[in-house]
XYZ file of C-alpha atoms in Angstrom:
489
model
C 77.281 81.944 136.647
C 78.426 84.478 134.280
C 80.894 87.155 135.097
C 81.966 88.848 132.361
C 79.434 91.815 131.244
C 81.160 91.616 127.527
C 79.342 88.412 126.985
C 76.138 89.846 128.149
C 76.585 92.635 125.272
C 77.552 89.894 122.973
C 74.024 88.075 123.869
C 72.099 91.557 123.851
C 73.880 92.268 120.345
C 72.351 88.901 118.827
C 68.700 89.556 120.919
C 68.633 92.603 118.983
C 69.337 90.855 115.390
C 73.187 92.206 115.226
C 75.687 89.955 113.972
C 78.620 90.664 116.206
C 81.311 88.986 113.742
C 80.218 90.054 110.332
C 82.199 88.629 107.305
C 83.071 91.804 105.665
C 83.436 95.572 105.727
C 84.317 97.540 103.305
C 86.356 100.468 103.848
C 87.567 103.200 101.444
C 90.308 104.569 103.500
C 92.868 103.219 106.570
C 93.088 105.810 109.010
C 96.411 107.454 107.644
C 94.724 108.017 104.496
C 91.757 109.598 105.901
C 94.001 111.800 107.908
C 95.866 112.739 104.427
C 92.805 113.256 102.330
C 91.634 116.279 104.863
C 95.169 117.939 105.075
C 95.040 117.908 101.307
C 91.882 119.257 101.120
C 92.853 122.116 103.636
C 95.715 122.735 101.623
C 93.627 123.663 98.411
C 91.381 125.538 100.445
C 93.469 127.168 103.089
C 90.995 130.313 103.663
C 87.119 127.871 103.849
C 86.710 127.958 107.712
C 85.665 124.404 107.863
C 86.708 121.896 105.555
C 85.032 118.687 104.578
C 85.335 115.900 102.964
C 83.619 113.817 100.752
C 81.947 110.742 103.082
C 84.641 108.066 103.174
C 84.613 104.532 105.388
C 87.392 103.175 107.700
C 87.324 100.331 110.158
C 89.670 99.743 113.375
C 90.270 99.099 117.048
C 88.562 100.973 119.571
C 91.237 102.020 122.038
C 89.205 104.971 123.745
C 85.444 106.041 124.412
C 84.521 108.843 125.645
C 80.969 109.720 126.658
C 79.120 112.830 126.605
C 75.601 112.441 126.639
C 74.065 112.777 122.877
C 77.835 113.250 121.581
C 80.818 110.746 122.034
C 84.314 110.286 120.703
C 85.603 107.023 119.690
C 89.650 106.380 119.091
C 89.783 103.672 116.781
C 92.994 101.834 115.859
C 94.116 100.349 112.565
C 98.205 98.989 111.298
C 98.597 102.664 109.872
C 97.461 105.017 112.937
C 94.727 106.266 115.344
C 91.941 108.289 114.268
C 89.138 109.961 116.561
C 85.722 109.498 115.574
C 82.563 112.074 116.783
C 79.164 110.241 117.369
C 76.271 112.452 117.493
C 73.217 111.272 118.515
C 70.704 113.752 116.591
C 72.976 112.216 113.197
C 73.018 108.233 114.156
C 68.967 108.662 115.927
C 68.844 104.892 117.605
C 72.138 103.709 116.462
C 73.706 106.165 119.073
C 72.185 102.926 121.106
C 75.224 100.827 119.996
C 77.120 102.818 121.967
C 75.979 100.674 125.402
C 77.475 97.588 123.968
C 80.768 98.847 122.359
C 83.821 98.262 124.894
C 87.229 99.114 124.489
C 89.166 96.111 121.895
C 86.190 96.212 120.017
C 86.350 96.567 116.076
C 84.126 99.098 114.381
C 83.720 100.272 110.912
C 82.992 103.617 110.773
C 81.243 106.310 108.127
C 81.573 109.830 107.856
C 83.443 112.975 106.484
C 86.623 114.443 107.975
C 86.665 117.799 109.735
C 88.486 119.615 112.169
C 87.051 120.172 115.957
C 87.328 123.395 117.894
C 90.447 122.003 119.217
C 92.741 121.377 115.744
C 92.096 117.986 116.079
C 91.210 115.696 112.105
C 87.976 113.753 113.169
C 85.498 111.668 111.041
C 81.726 112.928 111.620
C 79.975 109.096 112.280
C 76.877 108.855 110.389
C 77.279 105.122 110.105
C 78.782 102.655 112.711
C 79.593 99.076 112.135
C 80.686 96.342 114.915
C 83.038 94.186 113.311
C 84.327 92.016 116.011
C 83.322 91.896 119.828
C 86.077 91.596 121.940
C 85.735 89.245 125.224
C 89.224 90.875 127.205
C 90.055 93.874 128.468
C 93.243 95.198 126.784
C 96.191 96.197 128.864
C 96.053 99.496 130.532
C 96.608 101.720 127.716
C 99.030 104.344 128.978
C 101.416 101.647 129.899
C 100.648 98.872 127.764
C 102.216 95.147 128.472
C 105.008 95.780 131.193
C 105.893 92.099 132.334
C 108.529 90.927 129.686
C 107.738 87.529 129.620
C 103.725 88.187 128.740
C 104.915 90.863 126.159
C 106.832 87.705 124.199
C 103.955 85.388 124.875
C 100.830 87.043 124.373
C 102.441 89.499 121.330
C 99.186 90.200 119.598
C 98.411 92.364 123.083
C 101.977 93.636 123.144
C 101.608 94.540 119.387
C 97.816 96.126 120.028
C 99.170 99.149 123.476
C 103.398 99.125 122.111
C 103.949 101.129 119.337
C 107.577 100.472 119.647
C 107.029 96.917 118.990
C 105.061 97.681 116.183
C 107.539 99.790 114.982
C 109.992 96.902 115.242
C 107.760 94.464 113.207
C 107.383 96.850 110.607
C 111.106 97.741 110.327
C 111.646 94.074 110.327
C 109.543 93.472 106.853
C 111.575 96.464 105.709
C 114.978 95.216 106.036
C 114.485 91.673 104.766
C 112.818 93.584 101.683
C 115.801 96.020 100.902
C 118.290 92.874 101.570
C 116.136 91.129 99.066
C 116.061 94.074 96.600
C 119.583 94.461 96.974
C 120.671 90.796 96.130
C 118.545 90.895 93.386
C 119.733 94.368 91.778
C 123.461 93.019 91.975
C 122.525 89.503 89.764
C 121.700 86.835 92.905
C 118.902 84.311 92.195
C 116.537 84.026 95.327
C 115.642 80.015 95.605
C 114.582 77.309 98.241
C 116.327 74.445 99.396
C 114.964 72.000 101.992
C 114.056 72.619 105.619
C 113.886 68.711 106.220
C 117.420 67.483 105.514
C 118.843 63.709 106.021
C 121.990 65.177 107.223
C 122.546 67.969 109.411
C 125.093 69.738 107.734
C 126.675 72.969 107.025
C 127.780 74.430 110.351
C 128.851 73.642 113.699
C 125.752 73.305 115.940
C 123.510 70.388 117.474
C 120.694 69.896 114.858
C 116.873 69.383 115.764
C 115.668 65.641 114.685
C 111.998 64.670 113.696
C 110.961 61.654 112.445
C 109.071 60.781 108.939
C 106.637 57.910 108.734
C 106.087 57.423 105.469
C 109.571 57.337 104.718
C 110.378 55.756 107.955
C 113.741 57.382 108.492
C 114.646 59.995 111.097
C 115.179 63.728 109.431
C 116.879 66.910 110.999
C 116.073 70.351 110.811
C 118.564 72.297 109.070
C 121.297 74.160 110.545
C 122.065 76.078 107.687
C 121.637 76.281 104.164
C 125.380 76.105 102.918
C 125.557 73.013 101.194
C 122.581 72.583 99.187
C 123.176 76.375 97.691
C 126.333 75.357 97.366
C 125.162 72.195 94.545
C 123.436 74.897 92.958
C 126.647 76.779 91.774
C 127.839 72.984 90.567
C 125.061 72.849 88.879
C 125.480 76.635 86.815
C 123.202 78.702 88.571
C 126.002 81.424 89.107
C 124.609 83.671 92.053
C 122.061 82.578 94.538
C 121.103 83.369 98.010
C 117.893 82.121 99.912
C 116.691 84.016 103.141
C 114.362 81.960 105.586
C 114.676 79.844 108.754
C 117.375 77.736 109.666
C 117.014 75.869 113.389
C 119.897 75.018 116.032
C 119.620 73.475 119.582
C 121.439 75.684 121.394
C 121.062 77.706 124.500
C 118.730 80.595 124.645
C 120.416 84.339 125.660
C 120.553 87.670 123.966
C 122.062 87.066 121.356
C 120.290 83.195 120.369
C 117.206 81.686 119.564
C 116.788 78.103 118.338
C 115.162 79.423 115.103
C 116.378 82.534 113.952
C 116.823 83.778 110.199
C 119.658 84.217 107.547
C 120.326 85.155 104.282
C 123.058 82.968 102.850
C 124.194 83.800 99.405
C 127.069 82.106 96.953
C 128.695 83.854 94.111
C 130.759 81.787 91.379
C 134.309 83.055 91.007
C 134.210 85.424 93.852
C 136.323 84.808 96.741
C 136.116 86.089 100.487
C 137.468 89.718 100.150
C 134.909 90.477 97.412
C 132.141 89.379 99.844
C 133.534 91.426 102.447
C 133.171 94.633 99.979
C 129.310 93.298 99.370
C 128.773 92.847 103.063
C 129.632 96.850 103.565
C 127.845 97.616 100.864
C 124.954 95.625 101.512
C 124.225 97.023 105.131
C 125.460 100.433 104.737
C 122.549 100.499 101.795
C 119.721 98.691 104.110
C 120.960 101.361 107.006
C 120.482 104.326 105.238
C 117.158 103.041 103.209
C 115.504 102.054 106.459
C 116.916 104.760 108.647
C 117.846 107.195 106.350
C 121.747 107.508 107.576
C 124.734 105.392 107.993
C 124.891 106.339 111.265
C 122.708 104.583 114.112
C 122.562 104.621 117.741
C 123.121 101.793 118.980
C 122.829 101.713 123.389
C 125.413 104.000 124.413
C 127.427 104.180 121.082
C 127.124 105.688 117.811
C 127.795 103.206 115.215
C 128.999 104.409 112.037
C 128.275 101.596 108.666
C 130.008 103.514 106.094
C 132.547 101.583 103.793
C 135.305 100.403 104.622
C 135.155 98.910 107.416
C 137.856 98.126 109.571
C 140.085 94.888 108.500
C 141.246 92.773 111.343
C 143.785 89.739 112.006
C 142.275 87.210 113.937
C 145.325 86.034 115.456
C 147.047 89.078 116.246
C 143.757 90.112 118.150
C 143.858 87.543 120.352
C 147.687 88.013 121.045
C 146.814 91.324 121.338
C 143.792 91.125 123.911
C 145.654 88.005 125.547
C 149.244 87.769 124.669
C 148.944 84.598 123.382
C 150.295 83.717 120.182
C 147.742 80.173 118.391
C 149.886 80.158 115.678
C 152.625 78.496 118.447
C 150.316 75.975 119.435
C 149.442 72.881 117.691
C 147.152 71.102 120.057
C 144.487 71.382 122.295
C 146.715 70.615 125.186
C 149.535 73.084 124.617
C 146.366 76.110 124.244
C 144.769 74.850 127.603
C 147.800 75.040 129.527
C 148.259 78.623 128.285
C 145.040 79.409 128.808
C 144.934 78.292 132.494
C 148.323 79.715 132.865
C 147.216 83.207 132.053
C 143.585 83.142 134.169
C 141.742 82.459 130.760
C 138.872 80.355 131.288
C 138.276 77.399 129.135
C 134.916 76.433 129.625
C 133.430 73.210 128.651
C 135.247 73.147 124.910
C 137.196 70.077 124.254
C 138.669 70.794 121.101
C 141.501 72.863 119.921
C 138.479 75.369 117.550
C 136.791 75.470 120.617
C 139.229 76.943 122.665
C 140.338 79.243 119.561
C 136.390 80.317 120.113
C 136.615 80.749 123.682
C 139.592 83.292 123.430
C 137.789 84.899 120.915
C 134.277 85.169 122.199
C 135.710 86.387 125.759
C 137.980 88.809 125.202
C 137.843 89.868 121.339
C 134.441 90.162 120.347
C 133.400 92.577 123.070
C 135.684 95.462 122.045
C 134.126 95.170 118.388
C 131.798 97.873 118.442
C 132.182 99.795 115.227
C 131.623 97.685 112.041
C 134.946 95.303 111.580
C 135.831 92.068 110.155
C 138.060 89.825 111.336
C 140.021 87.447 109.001
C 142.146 84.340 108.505
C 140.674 81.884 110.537
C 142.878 79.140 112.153
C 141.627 76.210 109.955
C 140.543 74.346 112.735
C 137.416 76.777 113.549
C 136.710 76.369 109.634
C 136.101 72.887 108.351
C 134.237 74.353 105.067
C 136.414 77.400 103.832
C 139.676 77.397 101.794
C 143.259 77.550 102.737
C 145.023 80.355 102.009
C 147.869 79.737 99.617
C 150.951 80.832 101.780
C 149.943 79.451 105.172
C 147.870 76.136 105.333
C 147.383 76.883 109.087
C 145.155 79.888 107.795
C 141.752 79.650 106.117
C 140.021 82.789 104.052
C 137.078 83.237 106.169
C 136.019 86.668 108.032
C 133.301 87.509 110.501
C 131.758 90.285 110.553
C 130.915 92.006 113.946
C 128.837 95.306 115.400
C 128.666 96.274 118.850
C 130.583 92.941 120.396
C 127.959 91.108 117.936
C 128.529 88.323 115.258
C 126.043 89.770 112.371
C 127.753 87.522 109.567
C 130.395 85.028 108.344
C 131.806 83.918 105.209
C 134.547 82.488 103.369
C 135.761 81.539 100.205
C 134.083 78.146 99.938
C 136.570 75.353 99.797
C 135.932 73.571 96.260
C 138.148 70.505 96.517
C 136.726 67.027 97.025
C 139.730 65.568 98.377
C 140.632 68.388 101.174
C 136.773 68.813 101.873
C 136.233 64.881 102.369
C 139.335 65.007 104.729
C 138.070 67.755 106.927
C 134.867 65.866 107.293
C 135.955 63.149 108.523
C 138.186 64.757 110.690
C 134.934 66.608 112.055
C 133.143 63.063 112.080
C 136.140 61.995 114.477
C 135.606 64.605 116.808
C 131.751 64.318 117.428
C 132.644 60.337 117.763
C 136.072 60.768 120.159
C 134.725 63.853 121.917
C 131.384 63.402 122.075
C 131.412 66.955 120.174
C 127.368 67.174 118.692
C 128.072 70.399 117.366
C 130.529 68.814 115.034
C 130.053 69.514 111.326
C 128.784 66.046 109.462
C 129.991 64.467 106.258
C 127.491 64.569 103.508
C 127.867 62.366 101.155
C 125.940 63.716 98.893
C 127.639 67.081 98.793
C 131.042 65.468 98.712
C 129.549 63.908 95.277
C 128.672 67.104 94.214
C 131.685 68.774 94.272
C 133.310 65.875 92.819
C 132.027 67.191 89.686
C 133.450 70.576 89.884
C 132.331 74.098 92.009
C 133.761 76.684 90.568
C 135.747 79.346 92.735
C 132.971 80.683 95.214
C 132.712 82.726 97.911
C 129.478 82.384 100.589
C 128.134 84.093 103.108
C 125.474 84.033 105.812
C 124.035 86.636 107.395
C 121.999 86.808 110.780
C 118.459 88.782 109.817
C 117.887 88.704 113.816
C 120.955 90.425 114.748
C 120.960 93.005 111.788
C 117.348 94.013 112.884
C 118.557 94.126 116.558
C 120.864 97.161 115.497
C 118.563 98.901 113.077
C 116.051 99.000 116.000
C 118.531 99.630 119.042
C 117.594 96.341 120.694
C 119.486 94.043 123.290
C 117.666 91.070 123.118
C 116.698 89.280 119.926
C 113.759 88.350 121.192
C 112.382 91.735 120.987
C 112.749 91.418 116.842
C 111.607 88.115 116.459
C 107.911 88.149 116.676
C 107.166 84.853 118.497
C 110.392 83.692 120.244
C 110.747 80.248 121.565
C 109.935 80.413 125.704
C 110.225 77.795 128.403
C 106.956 76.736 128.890
């Protein structure tokens, strides 16, 4: 037995010869532009009592009907606005008769010219309506929209269709990976593609995602980054490149993480890591204030402020000074842990001497980062890809980059000898095996053959789309800004 009176108009629809799914509609205008063409119009002829235009066509979502006998108004909904619509019966004669099968989430193209009601409102006059789509659901209720959290993530077309916030966010989204694209371009970067399907899993420390290819019969990993095969592009000349898309790690799901979540990474021939951190400022505080119009942002409860420079920090002497504990002194995992445990510091689940470095830093650094800073000079431990500094071989040249307690970025100057980089590899390789560490970076062979033939002085950088979008919008989660985030099922 059928209950839902939406298929019964879809039956009635097709009784009376209609098709309810049409393959086309042509429309001259979106509903912003219709809006635009009668405010010009009224501006040319500010003292005509009612303005018209010419007849234009626009197409959209019904959100709202409202009856009146022989005259209804239809809101109809399109990616650029609303726009109400006035249906007169002695102007549409037996196509008023649509009316009885048109239901809210319907598509309509609609005919007409623009005016102005009594009431200041910019309407289109129908003299010609179209059903482009029947829909069989009732939308959410549409002062309120999707309110459950976890439906908003999983059903987003709805969420997208009664929030205008999260439309807002989508579009702001597009925006920002367009101005970071426009930027890296302007300043000499080459945008390429390297593999999402990689035979090693290399590149950063994180627990890859593994598939498995027939054809080839070998087992293939998602990538956890895109580091390493950018990086054989500067061997091989191309000078400055960056690549933004997808990379994929099998972590935990919070705030802050989703197993596929978006970066730019970029490497620039004889640059080295204080350079990038000058194109990092310059970079966001130009996205900022070409998306937002200001380098200033609100951010929760603080005011966050991206204009160059940003603040310059020591890695070590933040810890010592959050903590009072002093890595430099300690050259082993067991010497840190006692510390740690001395002084109340939780140590987690890490089992190696970076990991604990991380653990200090994630708990009680990070958090008080709220305006824009970089930290810098890494213990090398945390850093089995960047290059020592010259005067301490404890020290790497790597910053992060943080806003409002949040990673956004990280970069170093890329370590470009075959001998050091081999080393640190297998040290890494030693780790995974003797700790059972799977987020352990992996020797790749390849790459190590790579740079046996020479990479120039480079500095890298990757950059967390996510996280930068998070901020632009004045979001806590990023699964707010990614548009279909991976849920438990």
């Amino acid at each position: 037995m059928n209950n839902n009176p939406r298929l019964d108009k879809l039956n009635l629809l097709k009784q009376q010869g209609i098709n309810p799914y049409p393959a086309r509609y042509i429309r001259s205008h979106n509903t912003l532009e219709c809006i635009d063409l009668f405010k010009k119009i009224e501006k040319e002829n500010p003292d005509v009592e009612h303005n018209r235009t010419t007849k234009i066509s626009t197409a959209g979502r019904i959100m709202a009907i409202r009856k009146m006998g022989n005259a209804s108004f239809i809101d109809i909904q399109d990616g650029f606005g609303k726009l109400q619509t006035l249906l007169r019966k002695n102007v549409l004669n037996e196509k008023y008769n649509i009316l009885e099968t048109l239901d809210i989430g319907d598509w309509a193209g609609i005919s007409g010219e623009m005016f102005k009601t009594r009431t200041g409102e910019i309407t289109c006059e129908c003299s010609e309506i179209s059903l482009l789509s029947k829909s069989m659901h009732t939308l959410p209720e549409k002062w309120h929209g999707l309110t459950d959290t976890e439906t908003r993530y999983r059903q987003r077309y709805l969420d997208l269709i009664s929030n205008e916030d999260s439309k807002k966010i989508a579009v702001t989204r597009s925006k920002t990976v367009t101005a970071i694209r426009r930027y890296m371009e302007h300043n000499g970067f080459l945008e390429v593609e390297t593999p999402v399907l990689v035979p090693v899993a290399a590149g950063a420390m994180a627990k890859p995602f593994v598939t498995h290819h027939n054809s080839l019969n070998r087992d293939l990993y998602l990538r956890i980054a895109t580091e390493l095969y950018l990086k054989k592009l500067i061997v091989g000349g191309l000078d400055k490149v960056f690549e933004i898309g997808r990379v994929f790690r099998n972590e935990g799901i919070d705030y802050y993480h989703n197993p596929e979540f978006t970066m730019m990474e970029s490497y620039s021939a004889f640059t080295d890591y204080q350079e990038i951190m000058t194109m990092v400022e310059n970079l966001i505080s130009t996205v900022a204030m070409e998306i937002l119009g200001s380098y200033q942002i609100d951010f929760g409860k603080h005011k966050i402020d991206f204009t160059p420079p940003w603040k310059k920090l020591n890695l070590p002497e933040e810890i010592f000074k959050q903590t009072k504990i002093d890595i430099l002194n300690h050259s082993n995992i067991d010497s840190l842990k006692n510390e740690m445990l001395s002084k109340n510091l939780e140590i987690g689940n890490q089992t190696t001497f970076g990991g604990l470095i991380d653990k200090l830093l994630s708990d009680s650094v990070e958090p008080k980062l709220i305006q824009p800073s970089f930290l810098v000079d890494y213990p090398i431990e945390m850093s089995p890809l960047a290059k020592k500094k010259e005067d301490n071989p404890k020290i790497v040249e790597r910053f992060e980059g943080f806003v409002a307690g949040m990673e956004i970025c990280n970069a170093f100057s890329e370590l470009n000898d075959p001998i050091d980089q081999r080393e640190r590899f297998e040290e890494q390789e030693s780790m995974r095996i003797n700790f059972n560490d799977e987020e352990a970076d992996r020797l790749d062979e390849d790459f190590l053959q790579a740079i046996e033939y020479g990479m120039p002085p480079t500095g890298g950088l990757g950059l967390g789309i996510d996280r930068l979008v998070m901020l632009l919008t004045n979001q806590k989660s990023i699964r707010e800004v990614v548009l279909f985030p991976q849920l438990r099922s």
